[in-house]
Structure formats: structure tokens, C-alpha cells
């Protein structure tokens, strides 16, 4: 199996690149942000809970997120591999993911870490907010809070994957195609 974590701050291009990568490598794409938004749209109890955090740019609690992720992985027993987009975002999530993959006799292939300067991220997110209908993209204070949460809680995970010799730093500035080629080259070094 090839199991990819696509990693980076909000607006780094994880979703865009995941859409290309899952087709290229025949993987199941799991985006926790998309799963939460589907729950919100369906007005489920989980969606109601997630919304209160997402609208402020905070992380949804680990127990909710990890349970949802586990269910999604287990729904795909015949997958050739997964691309995890927006997960893990905390150390307990990363540990839970390793454990889950180990129970399936597999592991993370590489963590692709997209590097994009902060001011470019804010500009991209505000721009996306004009059309995405996402409340968390429309407000600059919420965007800045998401970046702060990323710096505080998520970026330390780079060390987690670096210690496992699985971290690939990739320049996330350029055309979609250029970045895609860089990501494929990084995967091919591990796969
Ligand atoms: P982005 O990466 O652009 O911020 P996402 O769609 O990945 O967008 O996530 C949107 C929001 O969903 C996050 O700000 C957070 O509130 C919630 N979320 C997504 N994934 C997770 C996660 N793994 N753990 C906790 N909260 C999450």
C-alpha cells in the first residue's frame, strides 16, 4: 500500500493536490475537512458539534476526529492505499493513525509537507472565501486563528515524521502542475 499524509497550513494546496494524487496513485482520498462539511450539510449530531469549532478556526476535538477517520478507513477494506488530507493535525491523531495502519499491517509511506509563506496563505484563503461559501475562509481573523492553531498544534508533527525518516519538504509555490510534479517525485523516492 501507499499511504500518504499531505501536510501543510490552511491554504497550502492540500485539497487541490490530493485530487490529482489520488488519481495518479489509485488511492482513497480522505479529507477530514470535507467529511466534517458533509456532516454539517447533513445536519448530523457530529456536524453540529464540528461546526462550533470550525467557524472559529479551532480544531474539532481529537476523539470526534479520530473516530470519524477510523470509520472512513474501515469503510474501504480493499483500498490500495490512502491519502490523508487534513489529518493528522495533532500528536494524538498522528499516533492514532500509526496504530490504525499497523492494525492493517501497513504504515505511512511519506508525509508531504507543503511550504508556503504566510502572506500568500492569507491571500489564497481570502480569495477562496469569495467563492467557496466557507465561513472560515471569509473572515481574516478566523484565517489568522487557523494559521496560529496550525503553528501551535499541527506544525510540530513535522518532527514526528522527521524522526521516522518520512518527512518530504516540498515547495508549495508555483503552478498546480509544477507542485504536483514535485510531490510525485517525493512519493517516488519512498514508494
Ligand atoms: P484548511 O486546511 O484549509 O483549514 P480543512 O477543510 O482541512 O481546511 O479544515 C477545515 C476545518 O475543519 C479546520 O479549521 C478544523 O476546524 C476542522 N478540521 C479538519 N480536520 C481536522 C482535524 N484533523 N482535527 C481537528 N479539526 C479538523
Short mmCIF file of C-alpha atoms and ligand atoms in Angstrom, two decimals:
data_model
loop_
_atom_site.label_atom_id
_atom_site.label_comp_id
_atom_site.label_asym_id
_atom_site.label_seq_id
_atom_site.Cartn_x
_atom_site.Cartn_y
_atom_site.Cartn_z
CA UNK A 1 0.00 0.00 0.00
CA UNK A 2 1.00 3.62 -0.48
CA UNK A 3 -0.25 5.79 2.37
CA UNK A 4 0.41 9.49 2.05
CA UNK A 5 -0.10 12.25 4.56
CA UNK A 6 -0.44 15.60 2.79
CA UNK A 7 0.56 18.23 5.26
CA UNK A 8 0.74 21.99 5.46
CA UNK A 9 -1.03 25.09 6.73
CA UNK A 10 -4.55 26.07 5.66
CA UNK A 11 -4.40 27.28 2.06
CA UNK A 12 -1.22 25.34 1.23
CA UNK A 13 -2.98 23.44 -1.55
CA UNK A 14 -3.54 20.09 0.16
CA UNK A 15 -7.02 19.61 -1.28
CA UNK A 16 -6.07 20.63 -4.83
CA UNK A 17 -3.03 18.36 -4.91
CA UNK A 18 -4.86 15.45 -3.22
CA UNK A 19 -7.37 15.45 -6.06
CA UNK A 20 -4.52 14.90 -8.53
CA UNK A 21 -2.53 12.48 -6.40
CA UNK A 22 -5.35 10.08 -5.57
CA UNK A 23 -5.98 9.56 -9.28
CA UNK A 24 -2.30 9.19 -10.15
CA UNK A 25 -1.65 6.54 -7.47
CA UNK A 26 -5.14 4.99 -7.27
CA UNK A 27 -5.61 5.91 -3.62
CA UNK A 28 -8.66 6.62 -1.48
CA UNK A 29 -8.70 10.34 -0.62
CA UNK A 30 -9.83 11.12 2.92
CA UNK A 31 -10.21 14.81 3.77
CA UNK A 32 -11.36 15.35 7.36
CA UNK A 33 -12.41 18.92 6.47
CA UNK A 34 -14.63 17.60 3.65
CA UNK A 35 -16.06 14.89 5.93
CA UNK A 36 -16.94 17.50 8.57
CA UNK A 37 -18.53 19.75 5.94
CA UNK A 38 -20.63 16.80 4.70
CA UNK A 39 -21.80 16.17 8.28
CA UNK A 40 -22.68 19.87 8.67
CA UNK A 41 -24.65 19.80 5.42
CA UNK A 42 -26.46 16.63 6.53
CA UNK A 43 -27.18 18.27 9.92
CA UNK A 44 -25.89 15.28 11.86
CA UNK A 45 -25.02 15.48 15.57
CA UNK A 46 -21.34 15.22 14.65
CA UNK A 47 -21.75 18.05 12.16
CA UNK A 48 -23.40 20.30 14.72
CA UNK A 49 -20.54 19.71 17.12
CA UNK A 50 -17.83 20.20 14.49
CA UNK A 51 -19.37 23.43 13.21
CA UNK A 52 -18.98 25.21 16.53
CA UNK A 53 -15.21 24.67 16.36
CA UNK A 54 -14.73 25.15 12.63
CA UNK A 55 -16.49 28.51 12.50
CA UNK A 56 -13.94 29.87 14.98
CA UNK A 57 -10.97 28.27 13.24
CA UNK A 58 -10.37 25.90 16.16
CA UNK A 59 -9.67 22.17 15.88
CA UNK A 60 -12.51 19.71 16.38
CA UNK A 61 -11.68 17.56 19.46
CA UNK A 62 -9.45 14.55 18.83
CA UNK A 63 -11.90 11.87 19.98
CA UNK A 64 -14.51 13.03 17.45
CA UNK A 65 -12.00 13.39 14.62
CA UNK A 66 -10.13 10.14 15.22
CA UNK A 67 -13.37 8.12 15.40
CA UNK A 68 -14.62 9.62 12.14
CA UNK A 69 -11.30 8.93 10.40
CA UNK A 70 -11.17 5.35 11.63
CA UNK A 71 -14.69 4.68 10.30
CA UNK A 72 -13.75 6.05 6.91
CA UNK A 73 -10.63 3.88 6.66
CA UNK A 74 -12.61 0.81 7.71
CA UNK A 75 -15.23 1.52 5.03
CA UNK A 76 -12.51 0.90 2.41
CA UNK A 77 -11.07 -2.55 3.15
CA UNK A 78 -9.92 -3.06 -0.44
CA UNK A 79 -8.10 0.25 -0.85
CA UNK A 80 -4.67 0.17 -2.46
CA UNK A 81 -3.72 2.97 -0.13
CA UNK A 82 -4.91 6.27 1.27
CA UNK A 83 -4.14 9.93 1.02
CA UNK A 84 -4.84 11.65 4.33
CA UNK A 85 -5.65 15.33 3.81
CA UNK A 86 -6.09 17.49 6.90
CA UNK A 87 -5.33 14.57 9.21
CA UNK A 88 -3.37 14.22 11.45
CA UNK A 89 -3.40 17.72 12.92
CA UNK A 90 -2.31 16.86 16.47
CA UNK A 91 0.18 14.42 18.01
CA UNK A 92 -2.57 12.12 19.39
CA UNK A 93 -4.09 11.99 15.89
CA UNK A 94 -0.71 11.03 14.39
CA UNK A 95 -0.24 8.29 16.98
CA UNK A 96 -3.79 7.00 16.36
CA UNK A 97 -3.15 6.92 12.62
CA UNK A 98 0.05 4.90 13.04
CA UNK A 99 -1.82 2.46 15.27
CA UNK A 100 -4.72 2.14 12.85
CA UNK A 101 -2.41 1.47 9.89
CA UNK A 102 -0.39 -1.01 11.93
CA UNK A 103 -3.59 -2.96 12.64
CA UNK A 104 -3.97 -3.20 8.84
CA UNK A 105 -0.34 -4.36 8.52
CA UNK A 106 0.69 -1.20 6.74
CA UNK A 107 2.19 2.21 7.55
CA UNK A 108 2.69 5.77 6.32
CA UNK A 109 4.85 5.90 3.18
CA UNK A 110 5.74 9.58 3.44
CA UNK A 111 4.42 12.85 4.82
CA UNK A 112 4.46 15.53 2.10
CA UNK A 113 4.88 18.91 3.76
CA UNK A 114 3.89 21.85 1.53
CA UNK A 115 5.82 25.05 2.26
CA UNK A 116 4.03 28.34 1.53
CA UNK A 117 4.71 31.79 3.07
CA UNK A 118 2.04 33.11 5.49
CA UNK A 119 1.05 36.18 3.50
CA UNK A 120 0.46 34.06 0.41
CA UNK A 121 -1.73 31.72 2.50
CA UNK A 122 -3.91 34.57 3.78
CA UNK A 123 -4.31 35.91 0.25
CA UNK A 124 -5.23 32.47 -1.13
CA UNK A 125 -7.78 31.81 1.63
CA UNK A 126 -9.45 35.21 1.33
CA UNK A 127 -9.65 34.63 -2.40
CA UNK A 128 -11.13 31.14 -1.92
CA UNK A 129 -13.62 32.67 0.56
CA UNK A 130 -15.15 34.74 -2.23
CA UNK A 131 -16.49 31.60 -3.91
CA UNK A 132 -16.20 28.63 -1.53
CA UNK A 133 -19.10 29.61 0.71
CA UNK A 134 -16.89 28.57 3.64
CA UNK A 135 -17.46 30.79 6.68
CA UNK A 136 -13.92 30.04 7.90
CA UNK A 137 -12.42 31.49 4.69
CA UNK A 138 -14.42 34.72 4.64
CA UNK A 139 -13.03 36.37 7.76
CA UNK A 140 -9.39 37.39 8.12
CA UNK A 141 -9.42 37.00 11.93
CA UNK A 142 -10.62 33.39 11.60
CA UNK A 143 -7.97 32.73 8.93
CA UNK A 144 -5.23 34.14 11.18
CA UNK A 145 -6.51 31.99 14.06
CA UNK A 146 -6.33 28.89 11.84
CA UNK A 147 -2.72 29.75 10.99
CA UNK A 148 -1.93 30.25 14.69
CA UNK A 149 -3.55 26.91 15.59
CA UNK A 150 -1.56 25.30 12.79
CA UNK A 151 1.71 26.75 14.11
CA UNK A 152 0.95 25.73 17.68
CA UNK A 153 -0.67 22.30 17.35
CA UNK A 154 -0.03 20.93 13.88
CA UNK A 155 3.40 22.06 12.68
CA UNK A 156 5.19 20.10 15.49
CA UNK A 157 4.06 16.95 13.65
CA UNK A 158 6.84 17.62 11.14
CA UNK A 159 9.24 16.44 13.85
CA UNK A 160 7.09 13.35 14.41
CA UNK A 161 7.51 12.31 10.76
CA UNK A 162 11.09 13.55 10.53
CA UNK A 163 12.04 11.24 13.40
CA UNK A 164 10.55 8.36 11.41
CA UNK A 165 12.58 9.46 8.34
CA UNK A 166 9.34 10.03 6.46
CA UNK A 167 9.17 13.80 6.02
CA UNK A 168 9.32 15.26 2.49
CA UNK A 169 9.53 19.07 2.35
CA UNK A 170 8.03 20.34 -0.89
CA UNK A 171 7.94 23.92 -2.20
CA UNK A 172 4.22 24.80 -2.44
CA UNK A 173 4.65 27.95 -4.54
CA UNK A 174 4.30 27.62 -8.32
CA UNK A 175 1.71 26.32 -10.75
CA UNK A 176 -0.55 23.43 -9.72
CA UNK A 177 1.25 21.23 -12.27
CA UNK A 178 4.74 22.17 -11.05
CA UNK A 179 3.83 21.41 -7.46
CA UNK A 180 2.17 18.14 -8.49
CA UNK A 181 5.40 17.05 -10.23
CA UNK A 182 7.41 17.87 -7.11
CA UNK A 183 5.03 15.83 -4.96
CA UNK A 184 5.16 12.82 -7.31
CA UNK A 185 8.97 12.95 -7.27
CA UNK A 186 8.90 12.96 -3.47
CA UNK A 187 6.48 9.99 -3.32
CA UNK A 188 8.55 8.04 -5.83
CA UNK A 189 11.60 8.38 -3.57
CA UNK A 190 9.73 6.41 -0.87
CA UNK A 191 7.30 4.13 -2.75
P1 LIG B 1 -7.93 24.04 5.84
O1 LIG B 1 -6.80 23.07 5.83
O2 LIG B 1 -7.97 24.91 4.63
O3 LIG B 1 -8.03 24.81 7.12
P2 LIG B 1 -9.87 21.89 6.13
O4 LIG B 1 -11.02 21.74 5.20
O5 LIG B 1 -8.82 20.85 6.12
O6 LIG B 1 -9.30 23.30 5.73
O7 LIG B 1 -10.38 22.04 7.63
C1 LIG B 1 -11.36 22.98 7.98
C2 LIG B 1 -11.61 22.91 9.50
O8 LIG B 1 -12.08 21.60 9.86
C3 LIG B 1 -10.39 23.14 10.40
O9 LIG B 1 -10.11 24.51 10.62
C4 LIG B 1 -10.84 22.41 11.67
O10 LIG B 1 -11.76 23.18 12.42
C5 LIG B 1 -11.60 21.20 11.14
N1 LIG B 1 -10.70 20.03 10.97
C6 LIG B 1 -10.34 19.45 9.81
N2 LIG B 1 -9.51 18.41 10.02
C7 LIG B 1 -9.33 18.34 11.37
C8 LIG B 1 -8.57 17.51 12.23
N3 LIG B 1 -7.79 16.52 11.74
N4 LIG B 1 -8.62 17.72 13.56
C9 LIG B 1 -9.39 18.69 14.07
N5 LIG B 1 -10.12 19.53 13.33
C10 LIG B 1 -10.10 19.37 11.99
#
